[in-house]
Short mmCIF file of C-alpha atoms and ligand atoms in Angstrom, two decimals:
data_model
loop_
_atom_site.label_atom_id
_atom_site.label_comp_id
_atom_site.label_asym_id
_atom_site.label_seq_id
_atom_site.Cartn_x
_atom_site.Cartn_y
_atom_site.Cartn_z
CA UNK A 1 -69.82 46.03 -33.94
CA UNK A 2 -66.18 45.86 -35.02
CA UNK A 3 -63.36 46.19 -32.50
CA UNK A 4 -61.46 48.24 -35.08
CA UNK A 5 -62.18 51.67 -36.51
CA UNK A 6 -61.00 51.87 -40.12
CA UNK A 7 -63.16 54.79 -41.18
CA UNK A 8 -61.43 56.76 -43.94
CA UNK A 9 -59.37 53.73 -45.00
CA UNK A 10 -59.70 52.17 -48.45
CA UNK A 11 -58.98 48.48 -49.06
CA UNK A 12 -58.64 46.35 -52.18
CA UNK A 13 -59.18 42.61 -51.69
CA UNK A 14 -58.02 40.38 -54.55
CA UNK A 15 -59.46 36.84 -54.74
CA UNK A 16 -63.12 36.13 -53.90
CA UNK A 17 -65.18 33.28 -55.32
CA UNK A 18 -68.15 33.13 -52.99
CA UNK A 19 -69.24 33.74 -49.40
CA UNK A 20 -66.92 30.98 -48.15
CA UNK A 21 -63.79 32.60 -49.57
CA UNK A 22 -61.33 34.01 -47.05
CA UNK A 23 -61.21 37.13 -49.26
CA UNK A 24 -64.97 37.48 -48.73
CA UNK A 25 -64.61 37.31 -44.93
CA UNK A 26 -61.77 39.83 -45.05
CA UNK A 27 -63.86 42.20 -47.21
CA UNK A 28 -66.75 41.84 -44.73
CA UNK A 29 -64.53 42.51 -41.69
CA UNK A 30 -62.94 45.56 -43.32
CA UNK A 31 -66.36 46.92 -44.27
CA UNK A 32 -67.67 46.24 -40.76
CA UNK A 33 -64.73 48.22 -39.38
CA UNK A 34 -65.72 51.21 -41.53
CA UNK A 35 -63.30 50.86 -44.45
CA UNK A 36 -64.34 51.40 -48.05
CA UNK A 37 -63.78 48.11 -49.89
CA UNK A 38 -63.18 47.17 -53.50
CA UNK A 39 -62.83 43.55 -54.63
CA UNK A 40 -61.05 42.09 -57.63
CA UNK A 41 -61.61 38.54 -58.76
CA UNK A 42 -60.93 36.34 -61.76
CA UNK A 43 -62.99 37.71 -64.72
CA UNK A 44 -64.99 34.46 -64.90
CA UNK A 45 -66.11 34.91 -61.28
CA UNK A 46 -67.26 38.53 -61.26
CA UNK A 47 -71.01 37.79 -61.36
CA UNK A 48 -70.73 35.17 -58.59
CA UNK A 49 -68.61 37.42 -56.36
CA UNK A 50 -70.91 40.39 -57.04
CA UNK A 51 -73.84 38.35 -55.78
CA UNK A 52 -72.00 37.47 -52.56
CA UNK A 53 -70.81 41.04 -52.02
CA UNK A 54 -73.94 42.97 -52.94
CA UNK A 55 -74.03 46.20 -50.93
CA UNK A 56 -70.55 45.51 -49.54
CA UNK A 57 -68.13 46.23 -52.37
CA UNK A 58 -67.99 46.70 -56.13
CA UNK A 59 -66.23 43.84 -57.92
CA UNK A 60 -63.79 44.18 -60.82
CA UNK A 61 -62.41 41.38 -62.96
CA UNK A 62 -58.68 40.71 -63.00
CA UNK A 63 -56.61 37.75 -64.11
CA UNK A 64 -53.43 38.08 -62.04
CA UNK A 65 -51.41 36.15 -64.65
CA UNK A 66 -52.18 38.70 -67.37
CA UNK A 67 -50.21 41.97 -67.34
CA UNK A 68 -52.85 43.86 -69.35
CA UNK A 69 -55.53 42.74 -66.93
CA UNK A 70 -53.36 43.91 -64.01
CA UNK A 71 -52.76 47.31 -65.64
CA UNK A 72 -56.50 47.67 -66.28
CA UNK A 73 -57.19 46.88 -62.64
CA UNK A 74 -54.70 49.54 -61.51
CA UNK A 75 -56.40 52.05 -63.80
CA UNK A 76 -59.86 51.21 -62.44
CA UNK A 77 -58.60 51.42 -58.85
CA UNK A 78 -57.05 54.82 -59.68
CA UNK A 79 -60.37 56.03 -61.13
CA UNK A 80 -62.33 54.70 -58.16
CA UNK A 81 -59.94 56.16 -55.57
CA UNK A 82 -58.20 59.18 -57.19
CA UNK A 83 -56.50 59.92 -53.84
CA UNK A 84 -55.15 56.40 -53.49
CA UNK A 85 -55.91 53.53 -51.16
CA UNK A 86 -54.45 52.03 -47.97
CA UNK A 87 -54.68 48.25 -47.86
CA UNK A 88 -54.05 45.50 -50.40
CA UNK A 89 -55.09 41.91 -49.64
CA UNK A 90 -53.76 39.00 -51.72
CA UNK A 91 -56.19 36.07 -51.32
CA UNK A 92 -55.39 34.32 -54.58
CA UNK A 93 -54.33 30.73 -55.14
CA UNK A 94 -54.55 28.33 -58.04
CA UNK A 95 -52.72 26.52 -60.78
CA UNK A 96 -52.22 22.83 -59.90
CA UNK A 97 -53.33 20.39 -62.59
CA UNK A 98 -55.99 17.85 -61.69
CA UNK A 99 -54.56 15.15 -59.43
CA UNK A 100 -51.50 17.12 -58.37
CA UNK A 101 -52.90 18.00 -54.96
CA UNK A 102 -52.75 14.37 -53.93
CA UNK A 103 -50.24 11.55 -54.03
CA UNK A 104 -46.55 11.88 -54.70
CA UNK A 105 -44.92 15.29 -55.11
CA UNK A 106 -42.57 13.66 -57.60
CA UNK A 107 -45.22 13.59 -60.33
CA UNK A 108 -45.50 17.42 -60.31
CA UNK A 109 -45.22 18.66 -63.89
CA UNK A 110 -43.06 21.64 -64.87
CA UNK A 111 -46.02 23.30 -66.56
CA UNK A 112 -48.34 23.29 -63.57
CA UNK A 113 -45.48 24.06 -61.14
CA UNK A 114 -44.77 27.25 -63.06
CA UNK A 115 -48.47 28.11 -63.43
CA UNK A 116 -49.04 27.59 -59.71
CA UNK A 117 -46.09 29.81 -58.83
CA UNK A 118 -47.33 32.45 -61.27
CA UNK A 119 -50.90 32.56 -59.93
CA UNK A 120 -50.20 31.96 -56.26
CA UNK A 121 -46.85 33.62 -55.59
CA UNK A 122 -45.56 35.87 -58.38
CA UNK A 123 -48.93 37.65 -58.46
CA UNK A 124 -48.09 39.34 -55.14
CA UNK A 125 -45.09 41.05 -56.72
CA UNK A 126 -47.07 41.92 -59.86
CA UNK A 127 -49.96 43.43 -57.86
CA UNK A 128 -47.62 45.48 -55.67
CA UNK A 129 -45.81 46.82 -58.74
CA UNK A 130 -48.89 47.95 -60.67
CA UNK A 131 -50.60 49.35 -57.57
CA UNK A 132 -47.56 50.95 -55.89
CA UNK A 133 -48.34 54.45 -57.14
CA UNK A 134 -51.90 54.19 -55.81
CA UNK A 135 -50.97 52.79 -52.38
CA UNK A 136 -50.91 55.62 -49.86
CA UNK A 137 -47.99 56.24 -47.50
CA UNK A 138 -48.34 54.18 -44.33
CA UNK A 139 -50.52 51.57 -46.04
CA UNK A 140 -50.04 47.82 -45.89
CA UNK A 141 -50.18 44.63 -47.89
CA UNK A 142 -51.31 41.23 -46.56
CA UNK A 143 -51.00 37.86 -48.30
CA UNK A 144 -52.69 34.64 -47.19
CA UNK A 145 -50.46 31.63 -46.68
CA UNK A 146 -50.55 28.17 -45.12
CA UNK A 147 -48.27 26.27 -42.72
CA UNK A 148 -47.50 23.69 -45.42
CA UNK A 149 -44.78 26.13 -46.53
CA UNK A 150 -42.84 25.01 -43.42
CA UNK A 151 -44.20 21.62 -42.35
CA UNK A 152 -45.03 18.66 -44.53
CA UNK A 153 -48.77 18.59 -45.00
CA UNK A 154 -50.11 15.52 -46.83
CA UNK A 155 -51.20 16.26 -50.45
CA UNK A 156 -50.49 20.00 -50.31
CA UNK A 157 -47.52 19.31 -52.63
CA UNK A 158 -47.10 21.93 -55.35
CA UNK A 159 -49.12 24.52 -53.41
CA UNK A 160 -46.67 24.26 -50.47
CA UNK A 161 -43.86 25.30 -52.80
CA UNK A 162 -45.97 28.25 -53.96
CA UNK A 163 -46.72 29.28 -50.36
CA UNK A 164 -43.00 29.14 -49.46
CA UNK A 165 -42.32 31.44 -52.43
CA UNK A 166 -45.22 33.70 -51.48
CA UNK A 167 -43.85 34.14 -47.95
CA UNK A 168 -40.38 34.92 -49.31
CA UNK A 169 -41.97 37.41 -51.71
CA UNK A 170 -43.76 39.12 -48.81
CA UNK A 171 -40.52 39.35 -46.81
CA UNK A 172 -38.53 40.81 -49.69
CA UNK A 173 -41.31 43.22 -50.65
CA UNK A 174 -41.30 44.47 -47.04
CA UNK A 175 -37.71 45.56 -47.59
CA UNK A 176 -38.10 46.73 -51.21
CA UNK A 177 -37.11 50.42 -51.21
CA UNK A 178 -40.10 51.45 -53.36
CA UNK A 179 -42.51 50.19 -50.70
CA UNK A 180 -40.38 50.87 -47.62
CA UNK A 181 -39.83 54.53 -48.49
CA UNK A 182 -43.62 54.98 -48.45
CA UNK A 183 -43.81 53.25 -45.06
CA UNK A 184 -45.86 50.42 -46.55
CA UNK A 185 -45.81 47.26 -44.40
CA UNK A 186 -45.98 43.82 -46.00
CA UNK A 187 -47.00 40.70 -44.07
CA UNK A 188 -48.52 37.26 -44.50
CA UNK A 189 -51.30 35.67 -42.47
CA UNK A 190 -50.98 31.91 -42.17
CA UNK A 191 -54.53 30.65 -41.73
CA UNK A 192 -55.67 27.42 -40.13
CA UNK A 193 -57.84 25.17 -42.34
CA UNK A 194 -61.17 26.66 -43.43
CA UNK A 195 -63.54 24.96 -45.88
CA UNK A 196 -63.45 26.86 -49.19
CA UNK A 197 -63.42 25.86 -52.86
CA UNK A 198 -59.60 26.00 -52.91
CA UNK A 199 -59.03 24.05 -49.72
CA UNK A 200 -61.56 21.37 -50.72
CA UNK A 201 -59.45 20.82 -53.84
CA UNK A 202 -56.60 19.45 -51.69
CA UNK A 203 -56.84 15.65 -51.44
CA UNK A 204 -58.08 14.49 -48.03
CA UNK A 205 -58.83 18.03 -46.82
CA UNK A 206 -61.59 16.80 -44.48
CA UNK A 207 -59.12 14.49 -42.71
CA UNK A 208 -56.54 17.27 -42.48
CA UNK A 209 -59.23 19.51 -41.02
CA UNK A 210 -59.97 16.90 -38.33
CA UNK A 211 -56.29 16.39 -37.48
CA UNK A 212 -55.86 20.19 -37.38
CA UNK A 213 -58.78 20.41 -34.98
CA UNK A 214 -57.10 17.92 -32.61
CA UNK A 215 -53.96 20.07 -32.56
CA UNK A 216 -55.74 23.32 -31.73
CA UNK A 217 -55.85 24.64 -28.18
CA UNK A 218 -59.64 24.84 -28.25
CA UNK A 219 -60.77 21.70 -30.07
CA UNK A 220 -61.96 23.59 -33.11
CA UNK A 221 -60.45 25.20 -36.16
CA UNK A 222 -60.58 28.91 -36.91
CA UNK A 223 -63.57 30.18 -38.89
CA UNK A 224 -63.61 32.37 -41.97
CA UNK A 225 -64.92 35.16 -39.74
CA UNK A 226 -61.88 34.77 -37.42
CA UNK A 227 -59.55 35.13 -40.40
CA UNK A 228 -61.47 38.20 -41.62
CA UNK A 229 -61.11 40.00 -38.29
CA UNK A 230 -57.46 38.98 -37.83
CA UNK A 231 -56.61 40.16 -41.36
CA UNK A 232 -58.23 43.56 -40.78
CA UNK A 233 -56.26 43.91 -37.54
CA UNK A 234 -52.95 42.92 -39.14
CA UNK A 235 -53.50 45.32 -42.02
CA UNK A 236 -53.91 48.16 -39.53
CA UNK A 237 -51.22 47.12 -37.04
CA UNK A 238 -48.35 49.61 -36.81
CA UNK A 239 -44.82 48.23 -36.54
CA UNK A 240 -45.64 44.88 -38.12
CA UNK A 241 -43.76 44.16 -41.34
CA UNK A 242 -41.98 41.26 -43.00
CA UNK A 243 -43.83 38.80 -40.73
CA UNK A 244 -45.79 35.61 -41.15
CA UNK A 245 -48.47 35.56 -38.45
CA UNK A 246 -50.19 32.27 -37.60
CA UNK A 247 -53.94 32.55 -37.05
CA UNK A 248 -54.83 28.91 -36.45
CA UNK A 249 -56.09 28.42 -32.87
CA UNK A 250 -52.62 27.14 -31.92
CA UNK A 251 -52.04 24.36 -34.46
CA UNK A 252 -48.63 25.77 -35.43
CA UNK A 253 -47.29 25.61 -31.86
CA UNK A 254 -48.72 22.20 -30.90
CA UNK A 255 -45.72 19.91 -30.33
CA UNK A 256 -45.30 16.17 -30.68
CA UNK A 257 -45.40 15.25 -26.97
CA UNK A 258 -48.94 13.94 -26.88
CA UNK A 259 -49.71 10.27 -27.10
CA UNK A 260 -52.90 9.24 -28.79
CA UNK A 261 -54.40 8.66 -25.34
CA UNK A 262 -53.42 12.17 -24.21
CA UNK A 263 -54.90 13.60 -27.41
CA UNK A 264 -58.09 11.66 -26.78
CA UNK A 265 -58.23 12.87 -23.17
CA UNK A 266 -57.62 16.41 -24.36
CA UNK A 267 -60.57 16.01 -26.71
CA UNK A 268 -62.69 14.60 -23.88
CA UNK A 269 -61.72 17.73 -21.93
CA UNK A 270 -63.00 19.96 -24.74
CA UNK A 271 -66.19 17.93 -24.95
CA UNK A 272 -66.71 18.29 -21.19
CA UNK A 273 -65.94 22.02 -21.31
CA UNK A 274 -68.48 22.51 -24.08
CA UNK A 275 -71.26 20.73 -22.15
P1 LIG B 306 -61.04 30.55 -52.78
O1 LIG B 306 -62.35 31.01 -52.30
O2 LIG B 306 -61.05 29.49 -53.85
O3 LIG B 306 -60.17 31.81 -53.23
C1 LIG B 306 -59.04 31.73 -54.09
C2 LIG B 306 -59.27 32.68 -55.23
O4 LIG B 306 -58.12 32.83 -56.09
C3 LIG B 306 -60.40 32.18 -56.14
O5 LIG B 306 -61.34 33.21 -56.32
C4 LIG B 306 -59.65 31.86 -57.43
O6 LIG B 306 -60.43 31.88 -58.59
C5 LIG B 306 -58.64 32.98 -57.40
N1 LIG B 306 -57.74 32.86 -58.56
C6 LIG B 306 -57.17 31.75 -59.06
N2 LIG B 306 -56.49 32.05 -60.18
C7 LIG B 306 -56.65 33.38 -60.39
C8 LIG B 306 -56.20 34.28 -61.39
N3 LIG B 306 -55.42 33.88 -62.40
N4 LIG B 306 -56.56 35.60 -61.30
C9 LIG B 306 -57.34 36.02 -60.29
N5 LIG B 306 -57.81 35.21 -59.31
C10 LIG B 306 -57.46 33.90 -59.37
O7 LIG B 306 -60.19 29.89 -51.57
P2 LIG B 306 -59.63 30.51 -50.21
O8 LIG B 306 -59.38 29.32 -49.35
O9 LIG B 306 -60.50 31.60 -49.75
O10 LIG B 306 -58.21 31.07 -50.65
C11 LIG B 306 -57.80 32.42 -50.42
C12 LIG B 306 -56.34 32.41 -49.99
O11 LIG B 306 -56.24 31.86 -48.68
C13 LIG B 306 -55.45 31.55 -50.88
O12 LIG B 306 -54.18 32.15 -51.03
C14 LIG B 306 -55.32 30.27 -50.06
O13 LIG B 306 -54.17 29.51 -50.37
C15 LIG B 306 -55.22 30.89 -48.67
N6 LIG B 306 -55.41 29.98 -47.55
C16 LIG B 306 -56.56 29.25 -47.44
C17 LIG B 306 -56.74 28.39 -46.37
C18 LIG B 306 -57.99 27.56 -46.24
O14 LIG B 306 -57.98 26.61 -45.44
N7 LIG B 306 -59.06 27.88 -46.93
C19 LIG B 306 -55.73 28.26 -45.40
C20 LIG B 306 -54.56 29.02 -45.54
C21 LIG B 306 -54.42 29.88 -46.62
P3 LIG B 306 -60.81 30.46 -59.33
O15 LIG B 306 -61.86 29.85 -58.47
O16 LIG B 306 -61.27 30.89 -60.68
O17 LIG B 306 -59.58 29.62 -59.40
#
């Protein structure tokens, strides 16, 4: 049973590929909490997402880089919820050309830099604009980001720049009069590493996952389910706007004091605690 009660709330989650996607876990947590959920995904992925979300949410196709596709989505959302909806989740990322999520940042091409910004960052502004009329007063918007926007994270390269832009977009949307006058809160959730199709596309993700694990307070990374529940809570949380909230089992506040031996002992401690 969910710890939240979102009965009567309506939520649109944008960006689901399969049952590993963070968008999927967020849709599940919102549904579990009693919200009515609608999902939008890239048109090529509708059948796949529908399969994962059978009985949970209808799935519409939308390419966030295409204005006509965005307008069509807004129209469909308006038809589905004539009285509007409450929560918008941005769980979309993409754009880097093959090989650009590894090695030197210097080789980043202009073309894929712009495409990555368009898909992964500008899309938040575009979605808010087309859906503004349908978002009910007091609603909220949540975008998914990653700590690489602030700290160098090997191979994250071009996507780090997109996440930095996404976080700035969320902050400025929180203060945009069109949203603020409706009392709509805008935040970002910075998730710890979770295995998904997108994250596996980052060079050396498995190593990063292991290092992340060592920096957590508990000896293990967050799960997709953790992110789903946290997202549902942040969407509903009054007073929270313009924020980036870390949901990462403590990775983001783990300092540099530890020696390798201390790290190893810390791990031994987790192992002992788990026995
Ligand atoms: P995911 O399952 O691959 O979800 C990303 C989704 O964005 C995919 O469905 C992808 O479709 C979609 N997308 C790409 N281009 C699109 C377009 N033009 N129009 C519509 N949709 C498009 O991976 P995920 O890890 O759950 O990612 C969800 C969000 O969480 C992303 O913003 C990601 O950066 C963020 N995040 C993930 C982690 C992690 O460790 N997994 C950590 C922090 C933040 P395609 O498959 O067709 O490209």
